[in-house]
mmCIF file with all atom_site columns, C-alpha atoms in Angstrom:
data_model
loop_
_atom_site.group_PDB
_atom_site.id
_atom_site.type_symbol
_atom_site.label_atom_id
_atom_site.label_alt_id
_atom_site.label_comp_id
_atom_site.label_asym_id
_atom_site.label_entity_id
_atom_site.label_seq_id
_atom_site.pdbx_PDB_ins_code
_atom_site.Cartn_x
_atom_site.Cartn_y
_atom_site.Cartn_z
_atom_site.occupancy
_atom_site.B_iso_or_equiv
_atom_site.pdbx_formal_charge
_atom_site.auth_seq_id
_atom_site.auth_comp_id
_atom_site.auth_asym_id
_atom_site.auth_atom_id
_atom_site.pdbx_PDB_model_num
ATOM 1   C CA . UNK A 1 1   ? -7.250  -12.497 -12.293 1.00 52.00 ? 1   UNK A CA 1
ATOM 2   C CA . UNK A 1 2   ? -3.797  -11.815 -10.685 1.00 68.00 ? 2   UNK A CA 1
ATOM 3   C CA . UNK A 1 3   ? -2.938  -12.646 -7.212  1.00 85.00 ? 3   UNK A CA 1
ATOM 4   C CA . UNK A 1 4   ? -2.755  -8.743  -6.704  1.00 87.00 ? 4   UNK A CA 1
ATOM 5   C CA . UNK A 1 5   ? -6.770  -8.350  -6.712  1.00 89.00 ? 5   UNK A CA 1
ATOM 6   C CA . UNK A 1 6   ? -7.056  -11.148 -3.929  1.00 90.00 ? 6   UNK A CA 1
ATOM 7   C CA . UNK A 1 7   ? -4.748  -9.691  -1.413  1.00 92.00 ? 7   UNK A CA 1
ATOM 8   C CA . UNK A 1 8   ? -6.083  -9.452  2.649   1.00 91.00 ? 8   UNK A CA 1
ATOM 9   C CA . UNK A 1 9   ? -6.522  -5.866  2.550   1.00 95.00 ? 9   UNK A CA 1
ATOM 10  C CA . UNK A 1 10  ? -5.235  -5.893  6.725   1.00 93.00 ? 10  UNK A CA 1
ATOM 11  C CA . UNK A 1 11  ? -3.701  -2.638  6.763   1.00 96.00 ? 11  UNK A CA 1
ATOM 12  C CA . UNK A 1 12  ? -6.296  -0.621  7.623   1.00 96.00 ? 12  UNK A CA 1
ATOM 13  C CA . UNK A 1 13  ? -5.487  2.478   4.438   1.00 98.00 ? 13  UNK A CA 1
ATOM 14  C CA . UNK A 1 14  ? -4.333  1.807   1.239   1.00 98.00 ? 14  UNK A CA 1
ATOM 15  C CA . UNK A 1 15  ? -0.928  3.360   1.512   1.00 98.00 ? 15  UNK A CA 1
ATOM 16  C CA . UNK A 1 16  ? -0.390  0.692   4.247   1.00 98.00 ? 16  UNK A CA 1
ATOM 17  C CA . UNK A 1 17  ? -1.923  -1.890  2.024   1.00 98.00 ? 17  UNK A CA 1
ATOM 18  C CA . UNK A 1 18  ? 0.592   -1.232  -0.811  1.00 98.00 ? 18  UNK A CA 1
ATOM 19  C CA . UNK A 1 19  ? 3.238   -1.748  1.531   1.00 98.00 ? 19  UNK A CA 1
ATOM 20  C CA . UNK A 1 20  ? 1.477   -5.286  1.906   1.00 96.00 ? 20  UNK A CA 1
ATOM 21  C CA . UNK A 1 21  ? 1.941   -5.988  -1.573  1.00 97.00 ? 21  UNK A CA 1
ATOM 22  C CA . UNK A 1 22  ? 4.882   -7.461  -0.619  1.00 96.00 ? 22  UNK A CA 1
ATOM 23  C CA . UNK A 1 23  ? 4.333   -11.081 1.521   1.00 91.00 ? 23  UNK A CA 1
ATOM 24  C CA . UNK A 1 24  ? 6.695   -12.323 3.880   1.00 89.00 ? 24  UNK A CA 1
ATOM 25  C CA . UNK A 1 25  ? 8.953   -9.644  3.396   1.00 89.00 ? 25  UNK A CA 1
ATOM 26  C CA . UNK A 1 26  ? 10.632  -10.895 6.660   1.00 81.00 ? 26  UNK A CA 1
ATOM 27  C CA . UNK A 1 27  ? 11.218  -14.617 5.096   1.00 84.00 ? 27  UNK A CA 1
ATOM 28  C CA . UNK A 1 28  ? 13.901  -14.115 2.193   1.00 87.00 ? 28  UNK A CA 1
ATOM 29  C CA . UNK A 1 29  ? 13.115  -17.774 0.774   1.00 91.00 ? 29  UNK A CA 1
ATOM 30  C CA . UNK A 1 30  ? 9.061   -17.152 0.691   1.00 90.00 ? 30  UNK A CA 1
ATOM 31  C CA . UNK A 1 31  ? 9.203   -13.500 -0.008  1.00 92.00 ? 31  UNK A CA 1
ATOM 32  C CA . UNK A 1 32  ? 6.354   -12.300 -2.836  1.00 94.00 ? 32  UNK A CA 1
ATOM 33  C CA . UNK A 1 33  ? 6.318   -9.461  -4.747  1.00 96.00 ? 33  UNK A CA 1
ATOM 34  C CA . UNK A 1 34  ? 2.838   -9.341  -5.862  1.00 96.00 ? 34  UNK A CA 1
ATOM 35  C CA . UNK A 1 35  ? 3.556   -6.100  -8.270  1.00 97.00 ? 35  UNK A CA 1
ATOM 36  C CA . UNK A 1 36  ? 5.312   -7.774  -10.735 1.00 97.00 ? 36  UNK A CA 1
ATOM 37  C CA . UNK A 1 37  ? 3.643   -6.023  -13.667 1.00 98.00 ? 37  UNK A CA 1
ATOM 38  C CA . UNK A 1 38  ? 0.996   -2.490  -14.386 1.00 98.00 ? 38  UNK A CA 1
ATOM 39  C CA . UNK A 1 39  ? -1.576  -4.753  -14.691 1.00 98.00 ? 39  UNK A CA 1
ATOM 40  C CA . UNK A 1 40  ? -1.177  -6.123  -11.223 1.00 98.00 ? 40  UNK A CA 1
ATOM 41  C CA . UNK A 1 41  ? -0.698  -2.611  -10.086 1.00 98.00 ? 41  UNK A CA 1
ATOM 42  C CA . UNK A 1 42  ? -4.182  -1.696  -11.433 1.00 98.00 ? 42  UNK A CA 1
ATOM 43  C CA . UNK A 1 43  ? -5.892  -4.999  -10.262 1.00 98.00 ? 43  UNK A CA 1
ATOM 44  C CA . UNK A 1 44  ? -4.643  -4.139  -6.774  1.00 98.00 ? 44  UNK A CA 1
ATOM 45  C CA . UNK A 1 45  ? -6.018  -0.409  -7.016  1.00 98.00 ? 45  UNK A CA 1
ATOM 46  C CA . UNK A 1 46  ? -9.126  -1.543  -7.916  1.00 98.00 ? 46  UNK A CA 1
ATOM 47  C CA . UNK A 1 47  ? -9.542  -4.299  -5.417  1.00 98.00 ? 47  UNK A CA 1
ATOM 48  C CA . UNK A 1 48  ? -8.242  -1.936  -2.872  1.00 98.00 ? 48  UNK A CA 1
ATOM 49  C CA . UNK A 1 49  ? -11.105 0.902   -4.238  1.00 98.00 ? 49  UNK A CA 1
ATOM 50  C CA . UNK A 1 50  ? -8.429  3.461   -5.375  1.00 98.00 ? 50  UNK A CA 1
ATOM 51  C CA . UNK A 1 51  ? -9.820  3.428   -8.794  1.00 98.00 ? 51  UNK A CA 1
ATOM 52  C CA . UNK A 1 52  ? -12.927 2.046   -9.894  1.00 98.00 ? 52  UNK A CA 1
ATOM 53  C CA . UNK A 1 53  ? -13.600 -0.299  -12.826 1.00 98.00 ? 53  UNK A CA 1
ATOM 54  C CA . UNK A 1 54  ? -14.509 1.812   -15.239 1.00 98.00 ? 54  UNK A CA 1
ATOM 55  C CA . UNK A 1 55  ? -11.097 4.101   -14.459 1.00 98.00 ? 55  UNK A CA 1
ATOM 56  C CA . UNK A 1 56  ? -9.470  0.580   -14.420 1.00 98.00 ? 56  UNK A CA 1
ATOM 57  C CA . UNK A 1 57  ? -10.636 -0.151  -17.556 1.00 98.00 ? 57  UNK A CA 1
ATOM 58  C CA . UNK A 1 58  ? -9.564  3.337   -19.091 1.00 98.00 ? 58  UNK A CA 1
ATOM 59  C CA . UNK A 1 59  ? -6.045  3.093   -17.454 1.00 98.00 ? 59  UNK A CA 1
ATOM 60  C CA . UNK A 1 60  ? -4.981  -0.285  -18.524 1.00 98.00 ? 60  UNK A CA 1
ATOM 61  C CA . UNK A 1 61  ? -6.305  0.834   -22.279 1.00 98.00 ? 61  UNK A CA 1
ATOM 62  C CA . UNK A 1 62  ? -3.994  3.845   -21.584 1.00 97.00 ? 62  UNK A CA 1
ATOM 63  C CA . UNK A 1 63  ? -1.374  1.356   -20.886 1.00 98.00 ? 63  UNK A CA 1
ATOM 64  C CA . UNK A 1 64  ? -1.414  -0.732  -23.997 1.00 98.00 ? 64  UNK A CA 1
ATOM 65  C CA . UNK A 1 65  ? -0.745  2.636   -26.159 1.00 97.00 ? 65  UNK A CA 1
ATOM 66  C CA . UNK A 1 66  ? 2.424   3.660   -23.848 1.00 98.00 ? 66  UNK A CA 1
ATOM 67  C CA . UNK A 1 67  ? 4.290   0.456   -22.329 1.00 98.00 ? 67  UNK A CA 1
ATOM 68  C CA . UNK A 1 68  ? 6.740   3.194   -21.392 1.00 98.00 ? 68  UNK A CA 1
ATOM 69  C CA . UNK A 1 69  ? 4.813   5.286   -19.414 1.00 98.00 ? 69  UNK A CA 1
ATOM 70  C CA . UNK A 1 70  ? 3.112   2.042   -17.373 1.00 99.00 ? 70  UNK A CA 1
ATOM 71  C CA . UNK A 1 71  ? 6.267   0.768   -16.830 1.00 99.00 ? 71  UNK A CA 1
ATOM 72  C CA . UNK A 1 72  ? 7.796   4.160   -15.201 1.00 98.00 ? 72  UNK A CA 1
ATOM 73  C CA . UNK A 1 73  ? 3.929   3.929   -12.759 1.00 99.00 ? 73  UNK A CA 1
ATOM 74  C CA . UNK A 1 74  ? 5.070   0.669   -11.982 1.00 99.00 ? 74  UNK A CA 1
ATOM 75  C CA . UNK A 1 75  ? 8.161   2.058   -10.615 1.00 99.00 ? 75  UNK A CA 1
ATOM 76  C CA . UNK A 1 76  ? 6.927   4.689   -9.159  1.00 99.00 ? 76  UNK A CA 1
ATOM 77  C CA . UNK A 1 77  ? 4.267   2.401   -6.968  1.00 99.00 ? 77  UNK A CA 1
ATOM 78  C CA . UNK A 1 78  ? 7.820   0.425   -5.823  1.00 99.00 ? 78  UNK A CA 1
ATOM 79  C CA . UNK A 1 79  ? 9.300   3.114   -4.958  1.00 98.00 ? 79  UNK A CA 1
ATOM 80  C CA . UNK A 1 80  ? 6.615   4.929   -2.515  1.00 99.00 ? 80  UNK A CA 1
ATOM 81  C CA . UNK A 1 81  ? 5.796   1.307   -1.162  1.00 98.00 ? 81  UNK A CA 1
ATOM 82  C CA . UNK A 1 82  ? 9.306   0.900   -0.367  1.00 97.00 ? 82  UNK A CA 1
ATOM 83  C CA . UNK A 1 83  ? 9.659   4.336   1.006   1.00 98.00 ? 83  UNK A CA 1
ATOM 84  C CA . UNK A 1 84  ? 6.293   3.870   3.343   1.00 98.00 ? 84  UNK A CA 1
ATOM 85  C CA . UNK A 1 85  ? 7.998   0.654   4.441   1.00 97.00 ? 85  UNK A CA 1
ATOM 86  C CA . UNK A 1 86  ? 11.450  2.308   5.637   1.00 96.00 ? 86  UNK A CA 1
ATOM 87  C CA . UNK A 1 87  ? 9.596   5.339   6.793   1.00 97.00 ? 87  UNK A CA 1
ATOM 88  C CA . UNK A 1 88  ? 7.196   2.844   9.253   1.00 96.00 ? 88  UNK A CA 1
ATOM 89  C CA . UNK A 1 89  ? 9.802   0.643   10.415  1.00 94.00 ? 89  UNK A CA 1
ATOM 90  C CA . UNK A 1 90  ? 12.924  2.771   10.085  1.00 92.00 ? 90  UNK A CA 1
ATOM 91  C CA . UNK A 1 91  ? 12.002  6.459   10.433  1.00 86.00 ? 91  UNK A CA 1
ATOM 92  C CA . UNK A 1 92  ? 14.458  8.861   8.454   1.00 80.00 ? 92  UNK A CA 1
ATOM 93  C CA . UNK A 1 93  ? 14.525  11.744  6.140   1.00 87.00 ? 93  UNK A CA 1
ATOM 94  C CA . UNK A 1 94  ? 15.375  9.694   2.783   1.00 93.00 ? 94  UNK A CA 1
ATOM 95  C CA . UNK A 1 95  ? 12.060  7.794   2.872   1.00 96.00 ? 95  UNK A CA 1
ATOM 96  C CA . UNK A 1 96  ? 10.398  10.905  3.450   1.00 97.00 ? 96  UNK A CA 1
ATOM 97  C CA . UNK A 1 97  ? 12.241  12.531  0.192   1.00 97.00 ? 97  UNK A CA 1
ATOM 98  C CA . UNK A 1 98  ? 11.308  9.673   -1.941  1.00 98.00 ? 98  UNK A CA 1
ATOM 99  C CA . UNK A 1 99  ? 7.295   10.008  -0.631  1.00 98.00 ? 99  UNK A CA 1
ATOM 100 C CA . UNK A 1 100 ? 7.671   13.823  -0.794  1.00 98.00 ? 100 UNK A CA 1
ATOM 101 C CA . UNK A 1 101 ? 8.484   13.619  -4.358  1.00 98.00 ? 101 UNK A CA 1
ATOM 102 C CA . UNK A 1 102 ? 5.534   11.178  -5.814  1.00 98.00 ? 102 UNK A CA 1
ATOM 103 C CA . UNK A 1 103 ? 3.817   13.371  -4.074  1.00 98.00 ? 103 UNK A CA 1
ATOM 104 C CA . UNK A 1 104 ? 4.494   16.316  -5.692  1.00 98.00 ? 104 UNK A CA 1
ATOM 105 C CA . UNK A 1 105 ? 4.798   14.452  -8.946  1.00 97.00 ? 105 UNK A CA 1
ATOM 106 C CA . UNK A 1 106 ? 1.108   13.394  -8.079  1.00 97.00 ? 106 UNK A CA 1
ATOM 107 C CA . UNK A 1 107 ? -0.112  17.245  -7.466  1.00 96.00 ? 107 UNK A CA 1
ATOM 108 C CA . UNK A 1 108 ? 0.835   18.148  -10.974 1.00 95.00 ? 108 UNK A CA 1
ATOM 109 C CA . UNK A 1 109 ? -1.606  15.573  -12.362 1.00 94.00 ? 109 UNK A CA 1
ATOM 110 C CA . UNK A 1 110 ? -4.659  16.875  -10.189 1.00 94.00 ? 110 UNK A CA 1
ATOM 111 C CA . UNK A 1 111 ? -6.781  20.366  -10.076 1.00 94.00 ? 111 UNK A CA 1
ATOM 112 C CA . UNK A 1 112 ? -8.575  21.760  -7.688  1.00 94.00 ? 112 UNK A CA 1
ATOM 113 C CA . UNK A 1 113 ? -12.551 21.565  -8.414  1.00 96.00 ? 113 UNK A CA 1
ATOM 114 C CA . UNK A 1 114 ? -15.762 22.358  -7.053  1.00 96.00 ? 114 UNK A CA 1
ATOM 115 C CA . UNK A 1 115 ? -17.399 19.223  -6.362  1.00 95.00 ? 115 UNK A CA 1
ATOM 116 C CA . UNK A 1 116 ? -21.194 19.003  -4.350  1.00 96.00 ? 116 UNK A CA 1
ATOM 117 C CA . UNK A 1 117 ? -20.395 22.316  -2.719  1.00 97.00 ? 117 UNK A CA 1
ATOM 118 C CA . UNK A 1 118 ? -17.311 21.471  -1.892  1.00 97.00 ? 118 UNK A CA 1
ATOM 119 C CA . UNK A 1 119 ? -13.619 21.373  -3.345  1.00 97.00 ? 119 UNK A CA 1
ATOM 120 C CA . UNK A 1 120 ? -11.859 18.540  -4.029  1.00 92.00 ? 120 UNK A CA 1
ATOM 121 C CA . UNK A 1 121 ? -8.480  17.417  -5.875  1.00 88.00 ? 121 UNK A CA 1
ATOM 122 C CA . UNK A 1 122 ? -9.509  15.624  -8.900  1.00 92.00 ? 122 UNK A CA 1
ATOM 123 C CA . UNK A 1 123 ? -7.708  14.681  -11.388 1.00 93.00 ? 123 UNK A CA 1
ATOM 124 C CA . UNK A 1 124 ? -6.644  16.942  -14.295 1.00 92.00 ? 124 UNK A CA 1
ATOM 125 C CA . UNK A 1 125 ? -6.778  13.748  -17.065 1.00 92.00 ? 125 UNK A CA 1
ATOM 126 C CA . UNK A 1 126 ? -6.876  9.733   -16.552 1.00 94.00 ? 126 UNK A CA 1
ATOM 127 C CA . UNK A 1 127 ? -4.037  8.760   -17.676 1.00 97.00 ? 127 UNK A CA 1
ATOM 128 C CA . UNK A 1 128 ? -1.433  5.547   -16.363 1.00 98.00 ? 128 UNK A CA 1
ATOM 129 C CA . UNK A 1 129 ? 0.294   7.457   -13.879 1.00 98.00 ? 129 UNK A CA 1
ATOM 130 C CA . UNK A 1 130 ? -3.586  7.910   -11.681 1.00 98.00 ? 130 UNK A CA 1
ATOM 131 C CA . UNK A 1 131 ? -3.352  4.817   -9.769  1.00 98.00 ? 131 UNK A CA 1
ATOM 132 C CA . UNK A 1 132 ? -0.113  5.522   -8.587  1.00 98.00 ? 132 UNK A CA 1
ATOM 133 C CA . UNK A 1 133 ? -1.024  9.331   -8.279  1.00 98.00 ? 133 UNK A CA 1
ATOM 134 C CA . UNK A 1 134 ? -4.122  8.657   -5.763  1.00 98.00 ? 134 UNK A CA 1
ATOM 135 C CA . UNK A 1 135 ? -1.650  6.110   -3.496  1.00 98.00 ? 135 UNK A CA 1
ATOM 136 C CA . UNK A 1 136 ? 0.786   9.075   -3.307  1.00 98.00 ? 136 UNK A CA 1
ATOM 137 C CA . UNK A 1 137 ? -1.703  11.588  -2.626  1.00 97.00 ? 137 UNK A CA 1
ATOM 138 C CA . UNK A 1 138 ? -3.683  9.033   -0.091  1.00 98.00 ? 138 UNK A CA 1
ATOM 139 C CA . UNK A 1 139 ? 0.060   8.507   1.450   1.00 98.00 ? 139 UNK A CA 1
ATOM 140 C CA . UNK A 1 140 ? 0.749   12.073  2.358   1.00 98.00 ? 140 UNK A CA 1
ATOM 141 C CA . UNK A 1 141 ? -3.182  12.206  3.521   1.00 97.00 ? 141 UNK A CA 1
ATOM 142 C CA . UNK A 1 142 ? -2.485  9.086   6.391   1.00 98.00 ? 142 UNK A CA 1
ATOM 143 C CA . UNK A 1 143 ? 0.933   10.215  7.441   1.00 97.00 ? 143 UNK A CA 1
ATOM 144 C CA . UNK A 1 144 ? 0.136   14.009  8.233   1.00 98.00 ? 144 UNK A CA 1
ATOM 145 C CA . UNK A 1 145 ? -2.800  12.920  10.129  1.00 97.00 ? 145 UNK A CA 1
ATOM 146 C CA . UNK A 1 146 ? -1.300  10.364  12.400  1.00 95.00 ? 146 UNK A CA 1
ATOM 147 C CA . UNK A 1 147 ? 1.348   9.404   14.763  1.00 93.00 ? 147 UNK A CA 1
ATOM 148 C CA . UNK A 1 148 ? 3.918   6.956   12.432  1.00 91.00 ? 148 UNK A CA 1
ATOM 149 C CA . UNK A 1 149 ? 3.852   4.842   15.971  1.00 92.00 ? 149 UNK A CA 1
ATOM 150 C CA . UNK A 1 150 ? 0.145   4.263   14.906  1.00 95.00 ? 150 UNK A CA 1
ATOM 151 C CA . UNK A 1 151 ? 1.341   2.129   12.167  1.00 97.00 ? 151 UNK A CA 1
ATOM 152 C CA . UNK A 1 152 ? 3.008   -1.436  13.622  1.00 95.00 ? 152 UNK A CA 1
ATOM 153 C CA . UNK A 1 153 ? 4.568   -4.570  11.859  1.00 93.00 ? 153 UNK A CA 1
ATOM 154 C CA . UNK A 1 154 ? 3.277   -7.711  12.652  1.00 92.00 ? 154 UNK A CA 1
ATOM 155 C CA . UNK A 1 155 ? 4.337   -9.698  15.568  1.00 90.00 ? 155 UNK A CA 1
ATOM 156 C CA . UNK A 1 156 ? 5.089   -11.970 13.126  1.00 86.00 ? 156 UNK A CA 1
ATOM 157 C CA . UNK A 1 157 ? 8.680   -11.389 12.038  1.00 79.00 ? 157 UNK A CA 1
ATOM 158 C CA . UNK A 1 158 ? 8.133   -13.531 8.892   1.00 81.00 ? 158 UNK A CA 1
ATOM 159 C CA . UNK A 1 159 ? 5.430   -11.953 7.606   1.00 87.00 ? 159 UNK A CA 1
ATOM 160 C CA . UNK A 1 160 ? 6.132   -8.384  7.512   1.00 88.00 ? 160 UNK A CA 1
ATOM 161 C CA . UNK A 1 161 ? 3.011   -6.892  7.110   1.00 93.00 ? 161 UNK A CA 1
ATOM 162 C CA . UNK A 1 162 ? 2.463   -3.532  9.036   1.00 96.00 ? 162 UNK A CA 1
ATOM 163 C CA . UNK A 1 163 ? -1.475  -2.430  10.109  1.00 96.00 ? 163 UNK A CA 1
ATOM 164 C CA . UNK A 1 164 ? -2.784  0.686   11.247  1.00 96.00 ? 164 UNK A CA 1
ATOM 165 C CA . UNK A 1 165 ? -3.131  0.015   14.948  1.00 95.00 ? 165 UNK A CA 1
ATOM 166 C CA . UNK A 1 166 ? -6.741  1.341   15.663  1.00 92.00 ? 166 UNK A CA 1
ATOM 167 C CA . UNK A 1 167 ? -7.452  -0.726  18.906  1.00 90.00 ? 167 UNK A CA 1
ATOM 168 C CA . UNK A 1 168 ? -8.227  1.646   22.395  1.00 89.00 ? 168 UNK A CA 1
ATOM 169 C CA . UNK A 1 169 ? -4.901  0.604   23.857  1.00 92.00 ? 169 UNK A CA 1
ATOM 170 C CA . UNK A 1 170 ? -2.596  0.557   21.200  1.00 89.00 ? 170 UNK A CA 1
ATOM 171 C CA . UNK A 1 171 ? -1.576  -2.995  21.749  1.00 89.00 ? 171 UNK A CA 1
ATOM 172 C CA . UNK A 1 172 ? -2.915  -4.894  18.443  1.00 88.00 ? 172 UNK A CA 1
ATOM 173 C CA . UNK A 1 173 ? 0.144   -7.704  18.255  1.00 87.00 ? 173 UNK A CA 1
ATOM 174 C CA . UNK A 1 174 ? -0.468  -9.183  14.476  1.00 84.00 ? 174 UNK A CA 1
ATOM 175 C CA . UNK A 1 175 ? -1.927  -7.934  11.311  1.00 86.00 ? 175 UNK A CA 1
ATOM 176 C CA . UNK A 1 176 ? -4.878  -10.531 11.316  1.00 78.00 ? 176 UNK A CA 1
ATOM 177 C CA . UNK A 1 177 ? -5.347  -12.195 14.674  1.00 74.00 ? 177 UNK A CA 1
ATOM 178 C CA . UNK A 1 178 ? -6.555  -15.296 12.816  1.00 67.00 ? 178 UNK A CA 1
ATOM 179 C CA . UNK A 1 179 ? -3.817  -15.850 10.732  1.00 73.00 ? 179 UNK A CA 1
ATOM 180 C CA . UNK A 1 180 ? -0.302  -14.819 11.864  1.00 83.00 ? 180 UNK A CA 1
ATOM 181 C CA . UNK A 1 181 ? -1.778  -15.054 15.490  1.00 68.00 ? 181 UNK A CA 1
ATOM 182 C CA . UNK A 1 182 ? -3.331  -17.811 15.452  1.00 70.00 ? 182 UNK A CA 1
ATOM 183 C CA . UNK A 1 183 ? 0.292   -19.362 13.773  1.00 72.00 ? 183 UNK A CA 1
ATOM 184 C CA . UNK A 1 184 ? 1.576   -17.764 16.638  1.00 66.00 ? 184 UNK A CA 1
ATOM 185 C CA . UNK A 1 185 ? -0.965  -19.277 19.926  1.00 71.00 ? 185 UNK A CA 1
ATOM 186 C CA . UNK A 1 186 ? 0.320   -22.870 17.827  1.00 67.00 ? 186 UNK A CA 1
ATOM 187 C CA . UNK A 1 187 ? 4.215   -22.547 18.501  1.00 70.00 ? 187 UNK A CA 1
ATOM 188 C CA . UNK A 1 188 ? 3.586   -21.181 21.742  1.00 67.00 ? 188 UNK A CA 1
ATOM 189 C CA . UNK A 1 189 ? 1.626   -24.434 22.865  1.00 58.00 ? 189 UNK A CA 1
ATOM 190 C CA . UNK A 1 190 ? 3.833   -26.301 20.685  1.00 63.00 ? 190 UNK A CA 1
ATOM 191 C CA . UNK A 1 191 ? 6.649   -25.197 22.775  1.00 72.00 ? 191 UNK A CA 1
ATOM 192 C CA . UNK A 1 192 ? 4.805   -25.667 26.267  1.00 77.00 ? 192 UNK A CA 1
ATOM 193 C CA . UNK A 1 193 ? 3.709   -29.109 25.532  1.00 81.00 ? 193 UNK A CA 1
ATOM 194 C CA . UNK A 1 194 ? 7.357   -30.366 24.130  1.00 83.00 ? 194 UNK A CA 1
ATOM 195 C CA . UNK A 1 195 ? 8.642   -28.630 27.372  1.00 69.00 ? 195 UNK A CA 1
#
């Protein structure tokens, strides 16, 4: 079990998840990267229901025949988690390139098909690149359907994480009230009572 597959799933979607991937990316000295390797990536997919265990179990097998191949999806995860990161809390047209392209890299991967009277995107073949296809796809999904002022960083400056602010008057402070707020309520009275 990795440290990936236990991760506080606080963002509220899984492309703001992956962005949480990374703790205390505000604290240079505690920072984590908890992707370090394709089988974290996958352990965090699966915990965070992007694949299930049996397409888990087929992509990691997938990954022991082409080391290559996982290690460019490993990439590729980094690189749209950074790019949702610097699109949420910087805005601007290069982090939208960078999601704009793993997305279209993840379109060429899927097929439309009918599916319970419907038609979904499914995808064409499981292969290593699906994790990292569905986050990209799942991405583009959150970010054309909301405003990006929806999605906050903690009040927290240490911790980093962002959350999908879902409260009626848009004024959620901290990605878990219990945690990083709670830290927070402590220093305040800390403060007050040291005057």
């Amino acid at each position: 079990m990795t440290t990936a597959d236990r991760l506080d799933l606080r963002g509220g979607h899984p492309a703001i998840d992956l962005v949480n991937t990374v703790a205390w990316r505000g604290d240079d000295a505690r920072r984590i990267d908890n992707l370090v390797d394709y089988s974290d990536v996958v352990a965090w997919c699966r915990h965070a229901g992007v694949v299930s265990a049996t397409e888990a179990s087929d992509v990691m097998r997938a990954a022991r025949s082409d080391k290559d191949s996982a290690e460019r999806a490993v990439a590729r995860a980094k690189r749209l988690r950074e790019a949702l990161h610097a699109l949420w809390t910087d805005g601007g047209s290069a982090a939208l390139a960078t999601i704009g392209v793993e997305y279209r890299t993840a379109v060429q991967h899927r097929e439309l098909r009918p599916v319970d009277g419907r038609v979904a995107w499914m995808d064409r073949t499981r292969s290593v690149f699906t994790p990292v296809d569905r986050l990209a796809v799942a991405a583009v999904d959150l970010i054309t359907e909301i405003r990006c002022d929806r999605v906050k960083a903690c009040d927290d400056a240490a911790c980093g994480w962002l959350f999908l602010d879902s409260s009626h008057r848009q004024n959620r402070r901290w990605c878990s009230a219990a945690d990083c707020g709670n830290r927070d309520r402590a220093r305040r009275h800390y403060d007050r009572v040291r005057g």
